Coordinates of C-alpha atoms in Angstrom, one line a residue:
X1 CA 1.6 -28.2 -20.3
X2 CA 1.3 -32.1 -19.2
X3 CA -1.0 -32.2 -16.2
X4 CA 0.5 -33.9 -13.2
X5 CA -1.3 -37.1 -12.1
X6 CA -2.0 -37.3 -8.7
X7 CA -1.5 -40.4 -6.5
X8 CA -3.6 -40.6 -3.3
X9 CA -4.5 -38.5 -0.6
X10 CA -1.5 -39.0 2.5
X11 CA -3.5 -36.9 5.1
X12 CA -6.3 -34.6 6.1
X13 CA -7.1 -32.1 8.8
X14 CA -10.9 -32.5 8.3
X15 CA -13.3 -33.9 6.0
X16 CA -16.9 -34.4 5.4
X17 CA -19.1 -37.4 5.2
X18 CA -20.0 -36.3 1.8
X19 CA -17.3 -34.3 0.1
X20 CA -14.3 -36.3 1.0
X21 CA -10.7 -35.2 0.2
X22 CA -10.2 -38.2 -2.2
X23 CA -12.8 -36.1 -4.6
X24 CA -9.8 -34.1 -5.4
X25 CA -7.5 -37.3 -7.2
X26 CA -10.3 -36.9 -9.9
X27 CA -9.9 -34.2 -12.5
X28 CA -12.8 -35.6 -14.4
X29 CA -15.7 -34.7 -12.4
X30 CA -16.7 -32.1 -9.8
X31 CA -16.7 -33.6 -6.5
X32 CA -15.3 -31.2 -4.4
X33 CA -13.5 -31.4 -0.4
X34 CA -15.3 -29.9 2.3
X35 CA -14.3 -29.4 6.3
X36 CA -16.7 -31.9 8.4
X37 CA -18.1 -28.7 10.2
X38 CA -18.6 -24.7 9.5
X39 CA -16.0 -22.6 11.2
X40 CA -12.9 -24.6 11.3
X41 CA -10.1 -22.2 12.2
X42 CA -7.7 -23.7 9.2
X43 CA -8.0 -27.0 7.1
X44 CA -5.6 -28.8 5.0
X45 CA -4.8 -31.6 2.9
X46 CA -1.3 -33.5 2.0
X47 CA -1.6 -35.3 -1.5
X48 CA 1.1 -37.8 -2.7
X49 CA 2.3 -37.5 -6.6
X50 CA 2.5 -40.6 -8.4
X51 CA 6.4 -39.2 -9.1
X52 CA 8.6 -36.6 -8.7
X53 CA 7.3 -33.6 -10.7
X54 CA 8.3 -30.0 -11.1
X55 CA 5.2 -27.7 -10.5
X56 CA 4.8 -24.9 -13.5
X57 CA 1.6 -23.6 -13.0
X58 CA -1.5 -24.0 -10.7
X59 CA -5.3 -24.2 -11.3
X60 CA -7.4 -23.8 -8.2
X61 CA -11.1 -23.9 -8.0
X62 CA -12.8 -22.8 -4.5
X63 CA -15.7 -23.8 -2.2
X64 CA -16.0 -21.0 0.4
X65 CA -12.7 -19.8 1.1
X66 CA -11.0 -16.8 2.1
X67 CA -7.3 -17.6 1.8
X68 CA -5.4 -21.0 -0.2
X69 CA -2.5 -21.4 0.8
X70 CA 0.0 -24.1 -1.5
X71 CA 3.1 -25.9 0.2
X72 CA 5.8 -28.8 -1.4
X73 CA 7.8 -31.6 0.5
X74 CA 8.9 -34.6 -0.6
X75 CA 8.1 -38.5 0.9
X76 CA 10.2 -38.2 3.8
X77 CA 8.6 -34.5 4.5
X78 CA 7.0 -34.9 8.0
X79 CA 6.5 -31.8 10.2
X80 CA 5.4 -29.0 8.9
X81 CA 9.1 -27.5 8.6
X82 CA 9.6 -29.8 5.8
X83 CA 7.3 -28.1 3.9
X84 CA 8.5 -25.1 1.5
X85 CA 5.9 -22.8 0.4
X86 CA 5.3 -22.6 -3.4
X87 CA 1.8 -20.4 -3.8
X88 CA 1.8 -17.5 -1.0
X89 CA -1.3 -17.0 0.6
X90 CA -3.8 -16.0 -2.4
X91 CA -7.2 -14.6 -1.6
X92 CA -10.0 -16.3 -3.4
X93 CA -13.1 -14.4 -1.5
X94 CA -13.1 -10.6 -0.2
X95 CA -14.6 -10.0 3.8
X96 CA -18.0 -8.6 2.3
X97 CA -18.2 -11.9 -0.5
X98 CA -17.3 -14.1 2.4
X99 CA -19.9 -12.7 4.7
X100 CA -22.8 -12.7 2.3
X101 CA -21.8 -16.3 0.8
X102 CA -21.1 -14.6 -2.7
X103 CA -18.9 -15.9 -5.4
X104 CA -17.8 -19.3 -3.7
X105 CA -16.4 -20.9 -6.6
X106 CA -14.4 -18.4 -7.9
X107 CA -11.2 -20.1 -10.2
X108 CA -7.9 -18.8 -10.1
X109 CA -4.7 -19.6 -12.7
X110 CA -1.3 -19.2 -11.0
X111 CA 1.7 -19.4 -13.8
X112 CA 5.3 -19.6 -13.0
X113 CA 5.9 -16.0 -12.3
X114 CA 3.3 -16.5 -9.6
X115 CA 5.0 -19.1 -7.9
X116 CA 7.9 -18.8 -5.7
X117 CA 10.9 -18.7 -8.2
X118 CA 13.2 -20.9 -5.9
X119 CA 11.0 -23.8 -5.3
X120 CA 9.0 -24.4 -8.5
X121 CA 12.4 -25.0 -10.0
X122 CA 13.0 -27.7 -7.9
X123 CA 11.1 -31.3 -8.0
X124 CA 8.2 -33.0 -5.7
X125 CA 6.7 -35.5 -5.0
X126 CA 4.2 -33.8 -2.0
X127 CA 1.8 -30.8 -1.9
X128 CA 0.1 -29.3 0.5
X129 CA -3.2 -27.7 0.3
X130 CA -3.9 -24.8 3.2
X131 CA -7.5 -23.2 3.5
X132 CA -8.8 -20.6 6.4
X133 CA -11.6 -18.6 6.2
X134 CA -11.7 -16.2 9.2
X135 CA -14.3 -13.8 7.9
X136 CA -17.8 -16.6 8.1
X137 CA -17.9 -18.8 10.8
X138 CA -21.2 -20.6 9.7
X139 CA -19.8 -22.1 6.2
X140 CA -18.0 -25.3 5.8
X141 CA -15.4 -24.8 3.5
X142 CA -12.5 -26.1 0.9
X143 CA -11.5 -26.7 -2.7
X144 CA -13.6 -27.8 -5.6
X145 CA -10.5 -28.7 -7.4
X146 CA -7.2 -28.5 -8.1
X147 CA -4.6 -29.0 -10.9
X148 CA -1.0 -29.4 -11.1
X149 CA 0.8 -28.6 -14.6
X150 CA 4.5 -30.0 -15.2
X151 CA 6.7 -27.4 -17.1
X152 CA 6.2 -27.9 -21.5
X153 CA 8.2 -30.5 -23.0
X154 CA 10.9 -29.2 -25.1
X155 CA 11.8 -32.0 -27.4
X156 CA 8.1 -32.1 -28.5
X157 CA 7.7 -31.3 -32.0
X158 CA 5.8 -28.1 -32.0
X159 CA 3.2 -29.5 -33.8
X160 CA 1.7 -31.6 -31.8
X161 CA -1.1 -30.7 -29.8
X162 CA -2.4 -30.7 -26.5
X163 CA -4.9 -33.3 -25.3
X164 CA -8.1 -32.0 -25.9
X165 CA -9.8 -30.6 -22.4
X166 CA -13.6 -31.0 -22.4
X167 CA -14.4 -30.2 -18.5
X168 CA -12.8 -27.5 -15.9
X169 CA -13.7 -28.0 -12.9
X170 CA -17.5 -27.0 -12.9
X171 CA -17.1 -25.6 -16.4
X172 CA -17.8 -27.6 -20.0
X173 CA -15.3 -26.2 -22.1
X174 CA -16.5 -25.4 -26.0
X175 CA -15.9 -27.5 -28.8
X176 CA -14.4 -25.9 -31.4
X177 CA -13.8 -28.1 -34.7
X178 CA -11.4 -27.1 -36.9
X179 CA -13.7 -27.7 -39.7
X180 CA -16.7 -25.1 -37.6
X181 CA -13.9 -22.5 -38.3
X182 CA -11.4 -22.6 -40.4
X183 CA -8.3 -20.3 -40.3
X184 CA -8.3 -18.3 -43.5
X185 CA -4.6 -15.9 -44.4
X186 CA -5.0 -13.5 -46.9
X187 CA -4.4 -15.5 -50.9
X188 CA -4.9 -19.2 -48.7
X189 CA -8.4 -19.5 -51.0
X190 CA -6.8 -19.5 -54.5
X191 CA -3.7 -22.1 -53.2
X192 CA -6.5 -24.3 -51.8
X193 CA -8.4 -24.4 -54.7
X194 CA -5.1 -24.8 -57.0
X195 CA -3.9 -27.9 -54.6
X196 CA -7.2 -29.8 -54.0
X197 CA -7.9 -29.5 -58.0
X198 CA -5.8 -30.2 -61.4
X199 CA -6.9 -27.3 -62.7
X200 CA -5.9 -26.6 -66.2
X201 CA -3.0 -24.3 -67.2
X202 CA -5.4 -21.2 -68.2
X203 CA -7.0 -21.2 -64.7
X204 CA -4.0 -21.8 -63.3
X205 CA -2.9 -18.4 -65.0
X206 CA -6.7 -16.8 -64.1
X207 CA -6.1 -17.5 -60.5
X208 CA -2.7 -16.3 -60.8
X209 CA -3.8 -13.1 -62.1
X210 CA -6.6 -12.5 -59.6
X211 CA -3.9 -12.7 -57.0
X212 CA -1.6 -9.9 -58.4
X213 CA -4.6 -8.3 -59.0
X214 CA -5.4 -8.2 -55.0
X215 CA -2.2 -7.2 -54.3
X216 CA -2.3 -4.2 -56.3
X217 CA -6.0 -3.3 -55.4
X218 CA -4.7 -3.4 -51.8
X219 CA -1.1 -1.7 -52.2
X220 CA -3.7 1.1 -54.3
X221 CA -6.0 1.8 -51.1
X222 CA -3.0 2.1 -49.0
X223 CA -1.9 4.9 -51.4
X224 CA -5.2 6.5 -51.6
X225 CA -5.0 7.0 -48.0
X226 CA -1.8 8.2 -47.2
X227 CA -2.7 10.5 -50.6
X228 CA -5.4 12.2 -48.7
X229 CA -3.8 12.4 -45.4
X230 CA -0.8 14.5 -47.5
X231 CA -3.5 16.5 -49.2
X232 CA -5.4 17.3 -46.0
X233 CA -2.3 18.3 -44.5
X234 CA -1.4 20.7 -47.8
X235 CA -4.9 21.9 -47.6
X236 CA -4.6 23.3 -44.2
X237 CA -4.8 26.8 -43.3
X238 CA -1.4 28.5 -42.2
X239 CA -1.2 29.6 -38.4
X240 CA -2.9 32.9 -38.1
X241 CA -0.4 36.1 -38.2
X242 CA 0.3 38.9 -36.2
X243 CA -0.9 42.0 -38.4
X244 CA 1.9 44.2 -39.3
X245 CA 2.5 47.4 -37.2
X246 CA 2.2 49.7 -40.3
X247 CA 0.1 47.7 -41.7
X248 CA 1.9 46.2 -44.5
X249 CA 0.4 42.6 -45.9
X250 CA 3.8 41.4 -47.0
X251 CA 5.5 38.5 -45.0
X252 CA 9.2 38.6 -43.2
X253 CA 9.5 42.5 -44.8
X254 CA 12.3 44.2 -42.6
X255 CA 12.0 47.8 -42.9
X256 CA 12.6 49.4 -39.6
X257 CA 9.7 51.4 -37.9
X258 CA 10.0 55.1 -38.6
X259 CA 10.4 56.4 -34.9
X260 CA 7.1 59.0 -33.9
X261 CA 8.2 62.7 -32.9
X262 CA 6.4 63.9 -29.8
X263 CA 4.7 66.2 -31.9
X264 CA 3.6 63.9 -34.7
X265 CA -0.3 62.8 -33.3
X266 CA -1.9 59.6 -34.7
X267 CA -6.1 59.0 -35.3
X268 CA -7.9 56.5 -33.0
X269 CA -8.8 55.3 -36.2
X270 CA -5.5 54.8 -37.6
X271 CA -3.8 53.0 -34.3
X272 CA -3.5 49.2 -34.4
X273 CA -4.3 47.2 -31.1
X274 CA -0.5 46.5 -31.1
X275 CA 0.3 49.8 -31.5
X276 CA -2.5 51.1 -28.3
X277 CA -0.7 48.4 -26.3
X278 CA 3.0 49.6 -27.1
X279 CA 2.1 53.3 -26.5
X280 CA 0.3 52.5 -23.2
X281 CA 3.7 50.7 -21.8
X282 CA 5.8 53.4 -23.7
X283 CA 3.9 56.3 -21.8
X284 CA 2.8 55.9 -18.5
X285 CA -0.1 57.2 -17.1
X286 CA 0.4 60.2 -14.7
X287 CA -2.2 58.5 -12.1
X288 CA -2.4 59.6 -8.3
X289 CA -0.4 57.6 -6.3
X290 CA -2.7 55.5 -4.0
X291 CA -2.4 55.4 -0.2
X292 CA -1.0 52.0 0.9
X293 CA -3.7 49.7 2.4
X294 CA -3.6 47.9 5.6
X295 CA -3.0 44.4 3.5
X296 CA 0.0 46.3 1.3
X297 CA 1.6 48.3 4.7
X298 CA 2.1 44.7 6.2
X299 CA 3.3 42.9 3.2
X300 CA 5.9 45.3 3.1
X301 CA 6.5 45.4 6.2
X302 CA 6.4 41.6 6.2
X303 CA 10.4 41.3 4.9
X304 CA 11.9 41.8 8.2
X305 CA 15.0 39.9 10.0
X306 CA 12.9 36.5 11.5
X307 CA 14.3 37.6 14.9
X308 CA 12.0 40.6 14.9
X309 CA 9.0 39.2 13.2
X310 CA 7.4 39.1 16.5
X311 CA 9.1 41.8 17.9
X312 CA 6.8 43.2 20.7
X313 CA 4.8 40.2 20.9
X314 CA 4.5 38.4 25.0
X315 CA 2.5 35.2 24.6
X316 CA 1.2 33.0 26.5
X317 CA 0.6 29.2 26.0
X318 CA -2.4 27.4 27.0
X319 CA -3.8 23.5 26.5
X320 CA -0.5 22.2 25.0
X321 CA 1.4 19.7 26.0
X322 CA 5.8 18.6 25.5
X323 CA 6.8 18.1 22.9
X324 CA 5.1 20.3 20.8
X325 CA 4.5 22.9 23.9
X326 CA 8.3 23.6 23.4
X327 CA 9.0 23.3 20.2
X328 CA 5.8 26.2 19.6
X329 CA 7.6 28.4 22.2
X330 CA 10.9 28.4 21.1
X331 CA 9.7 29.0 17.1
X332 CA 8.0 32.2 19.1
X333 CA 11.2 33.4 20.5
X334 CA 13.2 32.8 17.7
X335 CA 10.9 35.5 15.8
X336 CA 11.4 37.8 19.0
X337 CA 8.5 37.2 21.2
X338 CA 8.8 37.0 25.3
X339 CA 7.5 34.1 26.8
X340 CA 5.3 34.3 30.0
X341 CA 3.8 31.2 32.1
X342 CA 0.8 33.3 33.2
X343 CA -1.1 36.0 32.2
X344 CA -0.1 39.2 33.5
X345 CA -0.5 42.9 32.7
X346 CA 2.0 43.0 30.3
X347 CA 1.1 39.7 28.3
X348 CA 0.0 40.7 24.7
X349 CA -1.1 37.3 22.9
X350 CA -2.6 34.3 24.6
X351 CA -2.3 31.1 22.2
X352 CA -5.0 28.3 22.9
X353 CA -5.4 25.0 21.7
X354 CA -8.9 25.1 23.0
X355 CA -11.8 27.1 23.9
X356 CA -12.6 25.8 27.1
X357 CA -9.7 26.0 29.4
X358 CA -10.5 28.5 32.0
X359 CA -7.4 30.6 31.1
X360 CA -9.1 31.2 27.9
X361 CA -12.4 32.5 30.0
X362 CA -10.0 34.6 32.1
X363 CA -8.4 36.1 29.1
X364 CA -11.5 36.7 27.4
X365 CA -13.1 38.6 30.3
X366 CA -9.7 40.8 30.5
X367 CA -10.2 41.4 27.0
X368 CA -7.0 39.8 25.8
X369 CA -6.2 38.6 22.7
X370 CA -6.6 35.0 22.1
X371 CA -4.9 33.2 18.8
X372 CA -4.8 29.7 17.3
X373 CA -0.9 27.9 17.2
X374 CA -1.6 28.2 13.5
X375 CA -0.5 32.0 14.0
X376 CA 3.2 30.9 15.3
X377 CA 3.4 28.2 13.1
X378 CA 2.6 30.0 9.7
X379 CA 5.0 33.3 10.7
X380 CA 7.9 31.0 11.3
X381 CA 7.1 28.5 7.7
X382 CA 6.7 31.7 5.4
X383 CA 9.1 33.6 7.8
X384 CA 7.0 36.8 7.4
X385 CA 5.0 39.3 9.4
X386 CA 1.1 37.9 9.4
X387 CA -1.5 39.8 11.3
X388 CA -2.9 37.7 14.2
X389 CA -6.4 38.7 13.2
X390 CA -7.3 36.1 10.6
X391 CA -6.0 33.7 13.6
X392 CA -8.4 35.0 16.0
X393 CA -10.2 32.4 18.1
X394 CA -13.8 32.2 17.7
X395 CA -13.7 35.4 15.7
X396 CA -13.3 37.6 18.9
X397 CA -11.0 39.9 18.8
X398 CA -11.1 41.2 22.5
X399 CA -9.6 44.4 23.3
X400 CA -8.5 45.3 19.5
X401 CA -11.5 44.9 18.0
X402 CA -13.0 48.1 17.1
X403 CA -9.4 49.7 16.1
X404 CA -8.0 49.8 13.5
X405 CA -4.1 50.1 14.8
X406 CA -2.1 47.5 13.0
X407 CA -0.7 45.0 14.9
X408 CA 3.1 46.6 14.3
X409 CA 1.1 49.9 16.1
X410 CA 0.4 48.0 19.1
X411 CA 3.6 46.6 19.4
X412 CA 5.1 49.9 19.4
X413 CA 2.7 50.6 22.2
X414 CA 3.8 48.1 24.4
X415 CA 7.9 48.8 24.1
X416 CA 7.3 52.1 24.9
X417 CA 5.5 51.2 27.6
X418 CA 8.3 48.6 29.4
X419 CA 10.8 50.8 28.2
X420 CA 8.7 53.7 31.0
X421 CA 8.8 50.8 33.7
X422 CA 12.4 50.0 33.0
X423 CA 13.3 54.0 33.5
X424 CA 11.4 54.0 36.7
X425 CA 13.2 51.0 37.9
X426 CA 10.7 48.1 38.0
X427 CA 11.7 44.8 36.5
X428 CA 10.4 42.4 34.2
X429 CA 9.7 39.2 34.8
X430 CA 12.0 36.5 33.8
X431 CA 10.4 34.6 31.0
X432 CA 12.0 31.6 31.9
X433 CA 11.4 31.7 35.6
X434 CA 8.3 29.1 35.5
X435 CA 8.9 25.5 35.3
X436 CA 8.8 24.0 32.1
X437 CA 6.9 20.9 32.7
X438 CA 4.1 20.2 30.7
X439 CA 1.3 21.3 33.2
X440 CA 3.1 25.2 33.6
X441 CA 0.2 26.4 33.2
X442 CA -1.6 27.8 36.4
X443 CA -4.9 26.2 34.4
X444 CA -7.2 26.1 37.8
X445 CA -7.8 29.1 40.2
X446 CA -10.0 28.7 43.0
X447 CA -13.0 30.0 41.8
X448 CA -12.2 28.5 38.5
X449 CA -12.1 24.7 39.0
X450 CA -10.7 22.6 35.6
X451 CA -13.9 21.5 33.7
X452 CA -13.5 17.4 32.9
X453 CA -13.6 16.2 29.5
X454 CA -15.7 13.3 28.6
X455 CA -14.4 9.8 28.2
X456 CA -16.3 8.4 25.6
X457 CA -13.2 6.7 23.7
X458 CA -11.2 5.4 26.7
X459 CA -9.1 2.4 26.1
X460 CA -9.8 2.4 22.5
X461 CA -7.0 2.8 20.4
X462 CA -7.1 4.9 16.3
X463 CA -5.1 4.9 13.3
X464 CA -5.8 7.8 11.0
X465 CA -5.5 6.4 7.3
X466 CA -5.1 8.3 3.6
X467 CA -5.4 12.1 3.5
X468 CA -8.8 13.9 4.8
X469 CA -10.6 16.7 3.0
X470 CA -10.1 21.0 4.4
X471 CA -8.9 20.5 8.3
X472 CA -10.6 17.0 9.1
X473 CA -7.5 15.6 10.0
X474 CA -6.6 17.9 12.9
X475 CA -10.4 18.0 14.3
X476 CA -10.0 14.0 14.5
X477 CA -7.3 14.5 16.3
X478 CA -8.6 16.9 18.6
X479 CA -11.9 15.1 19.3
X480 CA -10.1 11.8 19.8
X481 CA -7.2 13.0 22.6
X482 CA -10.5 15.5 23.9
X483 CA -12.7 12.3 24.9
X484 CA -9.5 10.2 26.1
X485 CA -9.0 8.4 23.0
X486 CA -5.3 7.5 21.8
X487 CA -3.9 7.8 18.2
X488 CA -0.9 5.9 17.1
X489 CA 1.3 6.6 14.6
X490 CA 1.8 3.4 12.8
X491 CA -0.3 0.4 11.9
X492 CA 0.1 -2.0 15.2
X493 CA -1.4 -4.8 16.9
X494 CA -2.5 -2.1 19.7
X495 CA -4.7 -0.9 16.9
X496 CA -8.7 -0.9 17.0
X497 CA -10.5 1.5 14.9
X498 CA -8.9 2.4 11.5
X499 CA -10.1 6.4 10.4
X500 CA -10.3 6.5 6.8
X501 CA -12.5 8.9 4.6
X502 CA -11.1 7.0 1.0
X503 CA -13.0 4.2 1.0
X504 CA -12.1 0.5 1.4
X505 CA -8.2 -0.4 0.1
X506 CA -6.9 -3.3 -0.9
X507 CA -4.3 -3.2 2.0
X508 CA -7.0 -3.6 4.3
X509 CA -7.5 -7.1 3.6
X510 CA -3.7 -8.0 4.5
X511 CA -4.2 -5.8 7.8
X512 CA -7.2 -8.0 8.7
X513 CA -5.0 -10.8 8.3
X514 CA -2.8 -9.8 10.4
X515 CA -5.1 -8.4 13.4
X516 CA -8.6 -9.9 12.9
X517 CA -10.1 -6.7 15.9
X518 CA -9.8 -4.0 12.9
X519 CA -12.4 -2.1 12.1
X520 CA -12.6 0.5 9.6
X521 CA -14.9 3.3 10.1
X522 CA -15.9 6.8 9.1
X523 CA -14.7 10.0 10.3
X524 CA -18.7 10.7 10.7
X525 CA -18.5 8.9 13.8
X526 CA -16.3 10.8 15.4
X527 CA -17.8 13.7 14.5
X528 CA -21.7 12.6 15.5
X529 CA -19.8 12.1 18.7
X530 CA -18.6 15.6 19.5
X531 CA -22.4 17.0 18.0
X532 CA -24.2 14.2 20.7
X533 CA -22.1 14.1 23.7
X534 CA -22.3 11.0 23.7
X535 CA -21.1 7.6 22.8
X536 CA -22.9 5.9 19.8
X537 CA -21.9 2.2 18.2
X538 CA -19.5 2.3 15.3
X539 CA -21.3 0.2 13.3
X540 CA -23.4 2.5 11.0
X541 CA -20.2 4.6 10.1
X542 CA -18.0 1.3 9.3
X543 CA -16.3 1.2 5.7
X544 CA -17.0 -2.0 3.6
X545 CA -15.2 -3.3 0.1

């Protein structure tokens, strides 16, 4: 690919003393183009071809940038909305290189299918060279080179060859001779030595038969091997058989099985394991029947019309707010349960979202029963009867702990017991009779006052990213809305603090771009909050490349 030659330089944001952006017209020698002072926001640099060219591929060399950035115009290009992009912004040096000053002069080949299809097919006469580095503010940097390749001549003969390349860039490329290594194909040594010579008619025969001789040495290993593959494939033992039921050693015999009278007996000896495992399905065991467990009564009780799943059941809801405060109620009444804005005598099931709201404490102390949202939740997905015990907050299990009624039991218990107050004439409250804002909840009494919640993570907002081991996700949640934090979503500008627990991605990179306040930290540090009570500096959890 013919290089294209480059003219003079038209223009330049910045430049140092030293490392001028003229360095770059020479492809000979490295002189690379440096900004004047460490930190520039962006540089560039506009470069005149001697001609019109179309651009095929691109070399780049770097000196200390993040991001290089390749535009095209033509002469009478002047603002900066003449200018089509050709290379999109490629990244040359990672945040963690570009902070340490590591790998500076990385090289980078960009062919056509790297370029953008609909402007490297047109022609130039203009490029412009973008460079930003936003992650090092104490470096100045640039380019240590660059090369422009026109698209391969196709009249060429195909025999001609490239000029020979001795530097890139920094880089001395090796000299390879065709005489240091010459290209050898399988009977090239006796047509060489029959060309270069006048060899007589005999040796001319000699060489002729060592030839046919190779061939036939070569065409005889070939057979050998596929010889030996066949004959380690004959050789192999057949697939192991089933023993015959009556024993018999002959293969695919079809005489039926004589049928065994009741009375006829046969020897432990004499029974086959095939024949122990058909008389054990054939003849049942006359066992005891066992008594039902507690886990078997409920699975079976578990297939039951999702309107009375929770048939029985009057909750309570406590710490939740609307949305999901309504859409967790009416799941619960579409199994059957009776909603109630306060406890009350009759109330069954309290379901928290935390332990410290002081309706939990006054349920606890009644000796209520108080149950995670996971309870509601997983009865409505597998739409089955689950026990609330394994749901049990804390492990406390209040005024049913001790018995061992089944839940079903209990239920029973307290339909009998409104169906006695409906008989003597006293009426239920109406479920629906408190308001349905999302602070129903009576949550403060007077001798109860609502405790207040830290506010270590006010004003900063999170982004939880990838998937998080057992029930991380929904504790990072909780901790961050707890201590007045706010999660979003999706990825936005709003966007401080990017959760992950996978490690550094290569999306990150792009997101940094885009909003240069990211940072990605640990789930540790939420956590380490919670344990301290207090508010500790992100930096020791953040996640590097």
């Amino acid at each position: 690919m013919p290089e294209i030659k480059l003219k003079h330089v038209v223009s330049c944001s910045t430049e140092d003393n030293t490392h001028k952006a003229d360095n770059l017209l020479s492809s000979d020698t490295y002189r690379k183009w440096k900004a004047a002072r460490p930190g520039e926001k962006q540089t560039s640099v506009i470069i005149q071809f001697e001609k019109e060219e179309q651009v095929y591929s691109i070399d780049i060399g770097n000196e200390g940038s993040a991001f290089i950035e390749v535009l095209v115009g033509h002469s009478t290009s002047v603002k900066d909305q003449d200018y089509e992009v050709l290379l999109l912004t490629s990244s040359f040096m990672s945040p963690m290189e570009s902070r340490n000053g590591t790998n500076i002069n990385r090289v980078r080949f960009f062919g056509p299918n790297q370029l953008v299809k609909a402007h490297a097919q047109e022609k130039w006469d203009r490029v412009k060279i973008v460079c930003s580095q936003p992650y090092n503010k104490s470096i100045a940097y640039g380019v240590a080179f660059v090369k422009f390749h026109s698209p391969p001549d196709k009249s060429d003969p195909p025999t001609t060859t490239t000029p020979k390349l001795t530097k890139l860039g920094q880089f001395r490329v090796k000299d390879e001779s065709p005489s240091a290594c010459p290209s050898l194909q399988p009977g090239s040594l006796f047509f060489n030595r029959e060309s270069t010579s006048k060899a007589s008619p005999a040796l001319k025969v000699f060489s002729t038969a060592l030839l046919f001789k190779y061939v036939f040495l070569m065409a005889a290993v070939k057979r050998k091997f596929e010889f030996t593959k066949e004959r380690q494939t004959a050789l192999a033992p057949p697939p192991s058989k089933k023993p015959s039921p009556m024993g018999s050693p002959e293969r695919g015999t079809t005489t039926p099985k004589p049928k065994v009278k009741p009375s006829t007996a046969i020897s432990p000896a004499q029974k086959t394991p095939d024949t122990k495992k058909k008389e054990s399905l054939s003849k049942p065991e006359a066992k005891p029947r066992p008594k039902p467990s507690k886990a078997q009564s409920s699975s079976s009780e578990a297939t039951v019309p999702l309107n009375k799943i929770m048939e029985g059941v009057v909750f309570v809801l406590s710490g939740f707010q609307n949305p999901f405060r309504g859409d967790l109620r009416d799941k619960a009444l579409a199994m059957g349960a009776k909603y109630r804005s306060d406890w009350t005598p009759g109330a069954t099931h309290l379901i928290c979202a935390f332990s410290n709201t002081p309706k939990y404490s006054q349920v606890k102390s009644a000796g209520g029963v108080i149950v995670r949202k996971e309870w509601v939740l997983d009865c409505h997905k597998r739409k089955q009867k689950i026990s609330f015990k394994r749901y049990l907050m804390d492990g406390a299990e209040s005024s049913s702990e001790g018995s061992d009624i089944e839940e079903d039991e209990e239920s029973e218990e307290e339909k009998e017991r409104r169906v006695r107050k409906e008989r003597k004439g006293v009426k239920e409250e109406d479920p629906f009779g408190g308001s349905t804002d999302e602070n129903t909840d009576a949550e403060a009494e007077e001798d109860k006052p609502i405790p207040e919640l830290p506010d270590f993570l006010t004003g900063k907002r999170f982004f939880l990213y990838g998937k998080f081991p057992n029930n991380d996700r929904r504790l990072l949640l909780r901790y961050i809305i707890a201590f007045n934090g706010e999660v979003e979503d999706y990825m936005s500008e709003k966007v401080q603090f990017v959760v992950t627990s996978e490690g550094w991605h290569d999306s990150f990179e792009d997101a940094l771009m885009e909003n240069g306040n990211l940072s990605f930290v640990k789930p540790t540090w939420i956590f380490a909050i919670n344990d301290r009570q207090k508010m500790l500096p992100y930096q020791p959890y953040t996640v590097v490349p």
